[in-house]
XYZ file of C-alpha atoms in Angstrom:
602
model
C 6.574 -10.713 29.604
C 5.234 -11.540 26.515
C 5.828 -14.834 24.873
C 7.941 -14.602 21.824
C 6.840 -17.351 19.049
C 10.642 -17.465 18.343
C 11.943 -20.622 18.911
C 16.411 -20.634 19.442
C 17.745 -21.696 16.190
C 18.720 -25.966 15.840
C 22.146 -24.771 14.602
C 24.673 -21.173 13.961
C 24.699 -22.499 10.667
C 23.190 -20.112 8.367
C 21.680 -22.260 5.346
C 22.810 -21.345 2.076
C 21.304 -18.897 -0.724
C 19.284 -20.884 -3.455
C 17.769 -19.241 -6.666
C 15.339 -21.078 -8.718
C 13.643 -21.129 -12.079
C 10.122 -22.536 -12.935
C 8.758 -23.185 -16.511
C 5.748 -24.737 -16.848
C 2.650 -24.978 -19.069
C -0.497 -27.407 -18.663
C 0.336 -30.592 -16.918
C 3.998 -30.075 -16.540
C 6.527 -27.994 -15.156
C 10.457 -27.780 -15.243
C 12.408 -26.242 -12.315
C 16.180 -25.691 -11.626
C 18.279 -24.720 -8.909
C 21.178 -22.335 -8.741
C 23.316 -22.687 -5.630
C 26.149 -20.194 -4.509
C 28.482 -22.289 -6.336
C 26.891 -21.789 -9.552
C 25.696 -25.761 -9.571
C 22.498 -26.198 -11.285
C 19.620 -29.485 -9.858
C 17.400 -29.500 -12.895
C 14.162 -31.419 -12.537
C 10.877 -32.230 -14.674
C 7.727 -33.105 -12.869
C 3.926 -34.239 -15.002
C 1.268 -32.963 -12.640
C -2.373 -32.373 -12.856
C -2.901 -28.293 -14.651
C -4.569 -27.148 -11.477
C -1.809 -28.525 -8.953
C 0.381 -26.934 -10.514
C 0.915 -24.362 -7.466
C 0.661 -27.403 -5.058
C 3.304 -29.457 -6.803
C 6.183 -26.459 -7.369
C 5.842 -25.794 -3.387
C 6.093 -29.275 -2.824
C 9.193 -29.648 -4.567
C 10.827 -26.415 -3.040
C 10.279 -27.809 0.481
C 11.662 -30.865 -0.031
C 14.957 -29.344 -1.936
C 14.603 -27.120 1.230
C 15.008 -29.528 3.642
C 17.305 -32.562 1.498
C 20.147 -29.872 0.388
C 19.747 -27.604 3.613
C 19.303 -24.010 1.823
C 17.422 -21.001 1.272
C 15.686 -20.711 -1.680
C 15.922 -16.660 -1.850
C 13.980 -16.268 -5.441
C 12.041 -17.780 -8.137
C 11.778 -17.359 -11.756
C 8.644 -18.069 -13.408
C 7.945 -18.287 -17.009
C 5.578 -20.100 -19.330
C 2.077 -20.673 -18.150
C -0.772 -18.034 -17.657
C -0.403 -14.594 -15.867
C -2.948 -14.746 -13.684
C -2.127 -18.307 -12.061
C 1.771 -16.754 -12.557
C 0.502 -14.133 -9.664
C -1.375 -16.581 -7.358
C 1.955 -18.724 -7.832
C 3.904 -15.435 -6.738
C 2.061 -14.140 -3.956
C 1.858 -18.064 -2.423
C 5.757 -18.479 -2.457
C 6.268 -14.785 -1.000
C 3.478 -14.769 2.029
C 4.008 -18.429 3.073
C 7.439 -19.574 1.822
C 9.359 -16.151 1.867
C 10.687 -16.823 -1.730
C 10.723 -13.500 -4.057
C 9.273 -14.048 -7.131
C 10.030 -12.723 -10.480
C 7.973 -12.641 -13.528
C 9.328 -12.922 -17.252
C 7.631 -12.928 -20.250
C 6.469 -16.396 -21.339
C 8.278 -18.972 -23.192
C 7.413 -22.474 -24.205
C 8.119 -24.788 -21.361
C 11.470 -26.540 -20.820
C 14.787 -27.107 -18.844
C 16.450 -24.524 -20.684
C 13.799 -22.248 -20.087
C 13.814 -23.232 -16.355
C 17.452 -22.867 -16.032
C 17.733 -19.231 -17.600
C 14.789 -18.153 -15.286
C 17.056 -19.500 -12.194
C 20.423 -17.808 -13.340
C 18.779 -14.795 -14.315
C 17.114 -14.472 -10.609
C 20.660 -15.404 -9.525
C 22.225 -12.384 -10.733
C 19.506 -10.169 -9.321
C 21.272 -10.791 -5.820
C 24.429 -10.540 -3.877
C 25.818 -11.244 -0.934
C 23.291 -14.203 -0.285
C 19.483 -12.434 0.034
C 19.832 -9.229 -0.921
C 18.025 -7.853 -3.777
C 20.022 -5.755 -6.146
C 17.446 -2.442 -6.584
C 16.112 -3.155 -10.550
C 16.388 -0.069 -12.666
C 16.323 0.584 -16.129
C 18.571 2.908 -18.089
C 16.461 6.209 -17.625
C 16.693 5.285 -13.952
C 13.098 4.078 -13.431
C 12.954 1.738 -10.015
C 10.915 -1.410 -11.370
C 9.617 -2.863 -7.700
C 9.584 -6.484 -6.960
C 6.211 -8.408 -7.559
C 5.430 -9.482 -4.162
C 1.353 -9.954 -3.609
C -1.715 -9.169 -5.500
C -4.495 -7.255 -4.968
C -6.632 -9.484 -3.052
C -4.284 -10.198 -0.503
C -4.310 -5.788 0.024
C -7.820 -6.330 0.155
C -7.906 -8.971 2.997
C -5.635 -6.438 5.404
C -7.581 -2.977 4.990
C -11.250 -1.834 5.764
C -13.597 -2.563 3.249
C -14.344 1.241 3.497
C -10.895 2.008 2.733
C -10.300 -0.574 -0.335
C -13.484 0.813 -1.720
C -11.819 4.293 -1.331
C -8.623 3.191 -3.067
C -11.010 1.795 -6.582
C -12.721 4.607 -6.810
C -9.687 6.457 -6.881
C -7.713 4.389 -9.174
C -11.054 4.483 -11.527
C -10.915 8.220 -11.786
C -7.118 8.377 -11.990
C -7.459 6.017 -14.944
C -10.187 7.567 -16.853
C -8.704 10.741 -17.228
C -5.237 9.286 -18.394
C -3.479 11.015 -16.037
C 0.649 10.150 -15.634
C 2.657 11.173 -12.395
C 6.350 10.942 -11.744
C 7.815 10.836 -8.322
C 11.854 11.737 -8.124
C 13.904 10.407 -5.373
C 17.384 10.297 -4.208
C 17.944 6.842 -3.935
C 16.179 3.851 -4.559
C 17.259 2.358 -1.273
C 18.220 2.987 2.546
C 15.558 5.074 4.419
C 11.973 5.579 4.707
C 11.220 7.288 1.944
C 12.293 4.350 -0.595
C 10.446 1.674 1.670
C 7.454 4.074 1.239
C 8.133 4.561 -2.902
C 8.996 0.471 -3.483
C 5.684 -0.595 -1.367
C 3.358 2.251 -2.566
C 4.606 0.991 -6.747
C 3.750 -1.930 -6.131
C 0.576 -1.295 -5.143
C -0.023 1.083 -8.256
C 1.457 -1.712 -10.832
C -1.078 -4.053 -9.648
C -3.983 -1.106 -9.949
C -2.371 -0.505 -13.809
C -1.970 3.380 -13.114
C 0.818 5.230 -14.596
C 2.841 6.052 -11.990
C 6.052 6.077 -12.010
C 9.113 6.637 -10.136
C 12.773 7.812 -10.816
C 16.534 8.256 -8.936
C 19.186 10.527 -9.370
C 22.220 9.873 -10.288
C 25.025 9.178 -7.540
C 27.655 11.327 -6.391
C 29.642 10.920 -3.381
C 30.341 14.728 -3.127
C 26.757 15.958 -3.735
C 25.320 13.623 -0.792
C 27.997 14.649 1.773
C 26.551 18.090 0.663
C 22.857 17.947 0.885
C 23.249 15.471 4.160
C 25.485 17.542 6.537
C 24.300 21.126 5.155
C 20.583 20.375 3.663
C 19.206 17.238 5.728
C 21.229 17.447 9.049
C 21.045 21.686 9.253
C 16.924 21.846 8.679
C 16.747 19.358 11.356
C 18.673 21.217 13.969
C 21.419 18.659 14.274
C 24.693 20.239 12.333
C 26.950 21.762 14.473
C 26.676 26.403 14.142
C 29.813 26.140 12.182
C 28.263 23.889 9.371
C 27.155 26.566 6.967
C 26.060 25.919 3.389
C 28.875 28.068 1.290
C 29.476 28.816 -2.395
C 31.647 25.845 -3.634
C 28.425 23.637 -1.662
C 26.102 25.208 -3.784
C 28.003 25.003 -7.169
C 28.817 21.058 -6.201
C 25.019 20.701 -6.232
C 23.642 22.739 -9.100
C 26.046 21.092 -11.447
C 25.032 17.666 -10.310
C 21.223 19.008 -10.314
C 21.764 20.406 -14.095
C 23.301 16.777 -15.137
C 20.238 14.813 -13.747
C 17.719 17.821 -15.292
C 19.148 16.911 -18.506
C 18.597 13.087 -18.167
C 15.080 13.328 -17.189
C 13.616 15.926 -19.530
C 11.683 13.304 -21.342
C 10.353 11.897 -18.259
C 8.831 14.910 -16.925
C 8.287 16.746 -19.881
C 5.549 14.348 -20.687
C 4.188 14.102 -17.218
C 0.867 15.443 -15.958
C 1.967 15.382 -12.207
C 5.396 15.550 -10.479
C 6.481 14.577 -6.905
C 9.858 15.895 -5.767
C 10.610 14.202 -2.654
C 12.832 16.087 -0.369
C 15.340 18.553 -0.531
C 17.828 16.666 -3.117
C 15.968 16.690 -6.019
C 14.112 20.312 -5.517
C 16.918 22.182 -8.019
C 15.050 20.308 -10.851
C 11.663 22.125 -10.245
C 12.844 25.112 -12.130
C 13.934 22.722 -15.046
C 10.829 20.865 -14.682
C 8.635 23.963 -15.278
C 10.278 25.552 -17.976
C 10.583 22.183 -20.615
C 6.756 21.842 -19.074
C 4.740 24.540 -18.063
C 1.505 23.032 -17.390
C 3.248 20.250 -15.035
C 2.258 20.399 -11.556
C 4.713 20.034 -9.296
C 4.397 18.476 -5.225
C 6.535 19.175 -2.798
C 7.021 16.404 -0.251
C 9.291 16.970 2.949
C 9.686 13.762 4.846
C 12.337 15.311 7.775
C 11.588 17.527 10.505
C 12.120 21.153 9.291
C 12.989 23.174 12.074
C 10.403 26.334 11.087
C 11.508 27.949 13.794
C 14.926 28.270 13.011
C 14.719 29.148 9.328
C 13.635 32.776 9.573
C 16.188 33.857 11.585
C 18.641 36.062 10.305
C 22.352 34.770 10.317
C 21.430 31.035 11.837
C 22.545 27.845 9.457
C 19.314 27.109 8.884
C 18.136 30.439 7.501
C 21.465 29.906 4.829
C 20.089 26.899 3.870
C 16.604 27.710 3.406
C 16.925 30.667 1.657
C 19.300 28.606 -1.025
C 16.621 26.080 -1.351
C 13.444 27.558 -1.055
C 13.351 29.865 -4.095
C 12.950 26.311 -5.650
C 11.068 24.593 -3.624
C 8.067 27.612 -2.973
C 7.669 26.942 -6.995
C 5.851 23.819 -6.140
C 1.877 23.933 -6.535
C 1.851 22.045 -3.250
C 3.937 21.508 -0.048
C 3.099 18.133 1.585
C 4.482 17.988 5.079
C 3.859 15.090 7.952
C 0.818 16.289 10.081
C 3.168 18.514 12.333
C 2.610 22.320 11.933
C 5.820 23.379 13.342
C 7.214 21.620 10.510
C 6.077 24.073 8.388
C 7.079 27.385 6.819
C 5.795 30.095 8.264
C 5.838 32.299 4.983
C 4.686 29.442 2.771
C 1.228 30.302 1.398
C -1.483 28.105 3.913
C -3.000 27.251 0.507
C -0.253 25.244 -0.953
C 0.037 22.713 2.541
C -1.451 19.559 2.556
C -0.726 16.918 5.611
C 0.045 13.465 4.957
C 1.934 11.535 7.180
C 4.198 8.968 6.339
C 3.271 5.121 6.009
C 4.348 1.541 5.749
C 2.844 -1.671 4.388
C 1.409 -4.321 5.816
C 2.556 -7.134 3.298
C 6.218 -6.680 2.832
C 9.095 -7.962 4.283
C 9.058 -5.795 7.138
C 5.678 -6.358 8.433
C 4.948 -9.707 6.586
C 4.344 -12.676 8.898
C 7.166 -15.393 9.540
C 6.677 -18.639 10.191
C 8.869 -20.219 13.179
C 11.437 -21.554 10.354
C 12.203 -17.869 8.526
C 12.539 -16.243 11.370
C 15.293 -18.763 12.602
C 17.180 -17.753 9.690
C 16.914 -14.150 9.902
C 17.937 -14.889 13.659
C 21.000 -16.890 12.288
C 21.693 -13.890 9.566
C 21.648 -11.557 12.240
C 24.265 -13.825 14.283
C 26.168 -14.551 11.119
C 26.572 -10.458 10.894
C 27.979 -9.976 14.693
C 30.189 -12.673 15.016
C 31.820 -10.947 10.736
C 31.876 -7.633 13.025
C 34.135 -9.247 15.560
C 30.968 -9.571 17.972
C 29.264 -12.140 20.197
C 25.919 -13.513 19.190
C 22.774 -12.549 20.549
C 21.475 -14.789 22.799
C 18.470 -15.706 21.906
C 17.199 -17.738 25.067
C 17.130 -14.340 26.538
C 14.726 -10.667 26.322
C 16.209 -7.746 24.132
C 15.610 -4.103 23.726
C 15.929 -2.635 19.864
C 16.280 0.319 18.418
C 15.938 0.053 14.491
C 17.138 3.407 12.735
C 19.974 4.904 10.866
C 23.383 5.753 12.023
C 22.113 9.245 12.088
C 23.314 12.114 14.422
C 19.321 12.655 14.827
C 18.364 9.523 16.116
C 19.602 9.940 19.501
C 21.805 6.256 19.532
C 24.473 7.210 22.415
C 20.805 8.559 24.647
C 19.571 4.753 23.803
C 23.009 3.359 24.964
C 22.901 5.657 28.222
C 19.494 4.871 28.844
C 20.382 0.852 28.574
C 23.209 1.651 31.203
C 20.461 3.420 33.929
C 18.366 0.272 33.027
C 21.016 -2.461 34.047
C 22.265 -0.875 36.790
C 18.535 -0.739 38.620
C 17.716 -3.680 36.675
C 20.932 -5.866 37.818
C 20.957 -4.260 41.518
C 17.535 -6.162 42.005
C 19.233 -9.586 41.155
C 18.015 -11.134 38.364
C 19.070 -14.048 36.688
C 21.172 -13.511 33.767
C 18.148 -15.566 31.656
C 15.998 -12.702 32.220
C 18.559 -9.522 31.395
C 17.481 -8.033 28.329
C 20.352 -7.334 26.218
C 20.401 -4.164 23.344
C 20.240 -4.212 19.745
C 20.762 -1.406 17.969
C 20.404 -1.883 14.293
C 20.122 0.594 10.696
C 20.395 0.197 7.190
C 22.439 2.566 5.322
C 22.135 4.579 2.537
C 23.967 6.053 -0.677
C 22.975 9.690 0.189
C 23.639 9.406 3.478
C 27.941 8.980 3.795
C 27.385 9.853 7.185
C 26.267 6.882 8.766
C 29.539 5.003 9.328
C 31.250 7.795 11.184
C 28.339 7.500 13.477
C 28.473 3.682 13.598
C 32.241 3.932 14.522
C 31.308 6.620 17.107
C 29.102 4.132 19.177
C 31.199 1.614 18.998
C 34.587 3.781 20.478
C 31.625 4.489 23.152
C 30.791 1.212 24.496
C 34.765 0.933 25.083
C 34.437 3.357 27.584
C 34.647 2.585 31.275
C 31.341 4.152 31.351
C 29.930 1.269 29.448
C 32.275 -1.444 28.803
C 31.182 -4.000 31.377
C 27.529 -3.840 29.553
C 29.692 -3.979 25.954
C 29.024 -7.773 25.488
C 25.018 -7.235 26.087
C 25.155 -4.390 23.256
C 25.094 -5.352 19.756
C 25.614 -2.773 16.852
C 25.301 -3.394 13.177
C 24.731 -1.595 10.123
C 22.405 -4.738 8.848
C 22.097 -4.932 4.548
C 18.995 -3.723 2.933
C 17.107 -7.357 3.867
C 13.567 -6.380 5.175
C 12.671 -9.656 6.816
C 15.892 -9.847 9.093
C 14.238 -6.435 10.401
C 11.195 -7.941 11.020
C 12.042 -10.996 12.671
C 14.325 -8.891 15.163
C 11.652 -6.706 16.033
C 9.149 -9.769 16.246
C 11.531 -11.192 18.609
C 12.382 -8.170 20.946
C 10.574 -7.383 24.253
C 10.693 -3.557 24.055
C 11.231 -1.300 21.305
C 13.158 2.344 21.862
C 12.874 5.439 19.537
C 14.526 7.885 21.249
C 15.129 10.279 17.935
C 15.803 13.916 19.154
C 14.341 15.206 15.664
C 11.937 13.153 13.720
C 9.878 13.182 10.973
C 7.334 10.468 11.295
C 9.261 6.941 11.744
C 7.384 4.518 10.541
C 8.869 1.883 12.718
C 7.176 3.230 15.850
C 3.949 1.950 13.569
C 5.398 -0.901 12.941
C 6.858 -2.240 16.230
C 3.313 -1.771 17.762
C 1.593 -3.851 15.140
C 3.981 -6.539 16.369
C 2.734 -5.988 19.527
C 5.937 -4.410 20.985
C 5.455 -1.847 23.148
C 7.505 1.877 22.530
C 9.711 3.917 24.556
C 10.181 7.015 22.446
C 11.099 10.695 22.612
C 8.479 12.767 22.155
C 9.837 14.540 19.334
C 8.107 15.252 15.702
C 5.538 12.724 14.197
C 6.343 9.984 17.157
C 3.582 11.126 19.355
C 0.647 10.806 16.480
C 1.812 7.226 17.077
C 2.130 6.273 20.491
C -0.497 6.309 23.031
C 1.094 7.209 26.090
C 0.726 4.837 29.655
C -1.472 2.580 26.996
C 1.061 1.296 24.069
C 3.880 2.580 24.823
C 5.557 6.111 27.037
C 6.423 9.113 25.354
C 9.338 10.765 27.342
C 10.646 14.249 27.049
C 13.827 14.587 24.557
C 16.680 13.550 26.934
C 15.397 12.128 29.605
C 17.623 9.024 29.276
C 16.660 8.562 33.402
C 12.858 8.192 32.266
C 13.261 6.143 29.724
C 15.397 3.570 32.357
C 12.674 3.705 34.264
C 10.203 2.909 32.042
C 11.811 -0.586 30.739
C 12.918 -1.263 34.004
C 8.452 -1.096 34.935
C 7.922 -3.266 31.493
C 10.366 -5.803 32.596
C 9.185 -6.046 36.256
C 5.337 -5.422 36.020
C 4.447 -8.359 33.936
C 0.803 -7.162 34.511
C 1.719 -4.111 32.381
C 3.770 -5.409 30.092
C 1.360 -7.760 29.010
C -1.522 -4.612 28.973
C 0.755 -2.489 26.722
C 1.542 -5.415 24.512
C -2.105 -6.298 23.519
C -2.901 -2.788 23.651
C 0.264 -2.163 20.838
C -1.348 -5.142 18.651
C -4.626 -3.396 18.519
C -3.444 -0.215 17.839
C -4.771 0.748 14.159
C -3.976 3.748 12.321
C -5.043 2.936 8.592
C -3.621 6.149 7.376
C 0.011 4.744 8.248
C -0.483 1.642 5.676
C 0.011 1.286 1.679
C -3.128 1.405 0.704
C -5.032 4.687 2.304
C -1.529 6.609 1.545
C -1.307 5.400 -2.388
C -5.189 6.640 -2.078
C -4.083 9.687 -0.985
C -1.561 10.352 -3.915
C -4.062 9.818 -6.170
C -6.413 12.097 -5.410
C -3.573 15.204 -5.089
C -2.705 14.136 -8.839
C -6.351 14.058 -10.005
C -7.232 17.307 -7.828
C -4.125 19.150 -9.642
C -5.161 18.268 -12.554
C -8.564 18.687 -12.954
C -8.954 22.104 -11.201
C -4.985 22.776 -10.903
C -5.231 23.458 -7.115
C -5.811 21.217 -4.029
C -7.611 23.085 -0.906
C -4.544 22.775 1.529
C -4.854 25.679 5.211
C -3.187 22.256 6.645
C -5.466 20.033 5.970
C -4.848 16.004 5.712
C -5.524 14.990 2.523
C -8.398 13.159 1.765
């Protein structure tokens, strides 16, 4: 079994939030320290001008360790923007500490202590990050890393491929727009935070945008839009007249907000079904606009022509917008596509992650005790034990989404143990479950399915394995992610419909091996009998049997484990898929087409 650089945490005491503020200019620098009480530490420390970085960490650590808290976030003001950046991406990679810029001011306690309150209000809740937007509803993405750090993680080949890009992107002024749902919960906002950061840093315009909230809208386009396509809405969940008007009046509102943004814009990116009723909008108060289509989900193609189904209904409502688009980006699936959508118009892309944030960042041995304690801190508020950390675990990391297969995970746990227990084990080797998701505005499903699993493991058929289980809808904190997939023996993914899932890509750079379904983009990822099995959708026996071989064949385990480390697909990270936008926004609009017949793009 592989060894786990996880060490149990020293205490169930989960240290305190701490937000700072730095000021400094030359020789000397000013910090203060909001706790969760509101109590400011200020401090003033003379220093040698290049130090400077040296000195602030210095300081933080020993707060750190004297007061016995997390310092979440930093402040910085005053000094230079360039050694601002080397400052930032220092505190984020080896101290976990978010950074945030502000404009400079002369250098002084007052300054210091503004900085600190004004990172304090950026969070609630202890670590987690209130989503920055400005009035237009423009995300504004944390500054996490620079450029050279993106550099030092990807192929020279493919950072080369990424300038070159960016220089032709730049010198022909061109300005695209990407429109969202939401600006958290979900794939697709991991993929828009990480991929604008990435573009800040390269100074292109790109920018991206989120409609406006409503309740009644996202229990619309979730059940009858998102859950139908995919094949998992009961037949009797049909997309009716009142659904529709509930939609195009909430589509009309946000049209209306956002004229100046796309009426200026060169290239637009309408990702997923929610936002598609703008396109129409978009191309009248623009015409020379060119629009992309991107569908993250598994569209079931097959479904969608045929007369009568659900799916046909809701196709044929949403289509007549979304077949506007100059271009229909899909994940490299073919069955996920269309049939009557013009081969021209498809590009392949599939969906990626990135290497440097929170989620696939490393953690030293301290962070990821307090992610651990977080974690522990979260079951015992739910009215559950902790999870025992002396011991293996099994995770599943997804949404509370009737598509993600949960109650197959919890079956297949149950075939595990009982094979697993009947060859007498001690209890210090029994891997216990976690199943953990984030939720999300749009998606007001996810607590129903939450509650559902957890009325299941009080059933007979499962409550004597209830107290190895633990369920929680985690906040939006990337790192406590991270460290409990760092930490876990085996990873499951047993999603009956998928689009790509990204967290297949990154348990295996973890060096976790994957169970998974083999269902949508999930088997572009795994490498089966090498990294991980792929089993057939259902197979909940299969999947037993496959942990029960990782947990008893420690040859194998230990084969698929360095086999899942190496495993390197450099189209699922930041930088080749931000490389990849830009060249669909300067192929549009230089020659107003992109050569799709489902090919990747470039």
């Amino acid at each position: 079994m592989r060894k786990i650089d996880i060490l149990p945490p020293r205490s169930t005491v989960l240290s305190p939030p701490a937000y700072a503020g730095l000021s400094w200019h030359d020789e000397k620098f000013f910090v203060a320290i909001v706790n969760r009480r509101g109590e400011m530490t200020e401090a003033s420390v003379v220093t040698s001008g290049k130090k400077v970085r040296q000195e602030v960490t210095r300081f933080l650590r020993a707060y750190t360790k004297q007061h016995h808290v997390k310092v979440v976030a930093l402040g910085i003001c005053g000094g230079d923007e360039k050694r601002n950046a080397k400052l930032a991406t220092r505190l984020w990679l080896k101290y976990d500490i978010v950074a945030h810029l502000f404009p400079a001011e002369k250098p002084g306690k007052k300054e210091a202590a503004t900085a600190a309150q004004a990172v304090a209000k950026r969070y609630h809740d202890g670590s987690i990050a209130r989503v920055s937007l400005t009035h237009t509803r423009q995300v504004i993405p944390s500054y996490l890393t620079n450029l050279d750090e993106y550099a030092a993680v990807t192929s020279p080949r493919d950072f080369s491929g990424l300038m070159e890009r960016t220089r032709r992107y730049r010198e022909k002024h061109i300005k695209m727009v990407f429109f969202s749902s939401t600006p958290s919960g979900g794939g697709v906002a991991l993929m828009r935070h990480a991929m604008m950061r990435l573009y800040r840093l390269l100074g292109v315009d790109v920018s991206w945008y989120v409609m406006s909230p409503d309740t009644a809208v996202f229990d619309v386009t979730k059940r009858k839009f998102h859950n139908v396509l995919q094949g998992v809405a009961a037949r009797n969940v049909i997309l009716n007249s009142s659904d529709k008007k509930i939609y195009e009046d909430w589509v009309a509102k946000n049209a209306r907000a956002f004229r100046r943004v796309y009426r200026d814009a060169d290239v637009v990116v309408i990702d997923d079904p929610q936002p598609s009723g703008m396109i129409p909008f978009i191309k009248q108060a623009n015409p020379q606009v060119k629009i992309i289509y991107r569908s993250h989900i598994q569209v079931r193609a097959d479904l969608i022509n045929r007369q009568g189904l659900p799916q046909e209904k809701t196709w044929s409502f949403l289509k007549k917008n979304i077949y506007q688009a100059d271009i229909f980006v899909s994940h490299p699936i073919k069955a996920f596509v269309p049939k009557d959508l013009p081969k021209g118009k498809v590009v392949l892309m599939p969906a990626a992650t990135d290497p440097l944030d929170g989620l696939n960042k490393e953690l030293s041995p301290q962070h990821l005790r307090y992610y651990q304690r977080l974690f522990n801190q979260i079951l015992a508020e739910n009215g559950q034990s902790p999870l025992r950390l002396s011991r293996p675990y099994i995770i599943q990391v997804a949404r509370f989404d009737p598509s993600k297969g949960i109650p197959d995970v919890v079956e297949a746990y149950r075939r595990f143990r009982k094979e697993f227990d009947d060859t007498h084990h001690s209890l210090r080797e029994t891997p216990q479950l976690v199943i953990i998701g984030n939720g999300a505005i749009d998606d007001p499903q996810g607590s129903m399915i939450l509650d559902e699993i957890l009325l299941l493991l009080e059933m007979d058929r499962y409550k004597h394995l209830a107290s190895d289980i633990k369920v929680a809808r985690v906040p939006h904190v990337d790192q406590l992610l991270n460290a409990l997939l760092r930490g876990s023996s085996v990873a499951l993914q047993l999603s009956r419909r998928e689009g790509f899932e990204v967290k297949v890509t990154e348990s295996l750079a973890k060096g976790v091996p994957v169970v998974a379904y083999r269902t949508g983009g999930i088997p572009l990822q795994i490498q089966h009998e090498k990294n991980g099995f792929l089993v057939t959708t259902g197979d909940t026996k299969k999947v037993a049997q496959y942990l029960f071989d990782l947990f008893t064949d420690k040859k194998l385990y230990e084969k698929m484990s360095r086999a899942a480390a190496q495993t390197k697909h450099p189209e699922y990270w930041t930088v080749v898929n931000a490389t990849k936008w830009l060249f669909l926004a300067t192929e549009l609009f230089l020659y107003g087409k992109v050569s799709g017949a489902y090919r990747r793009s470039k």
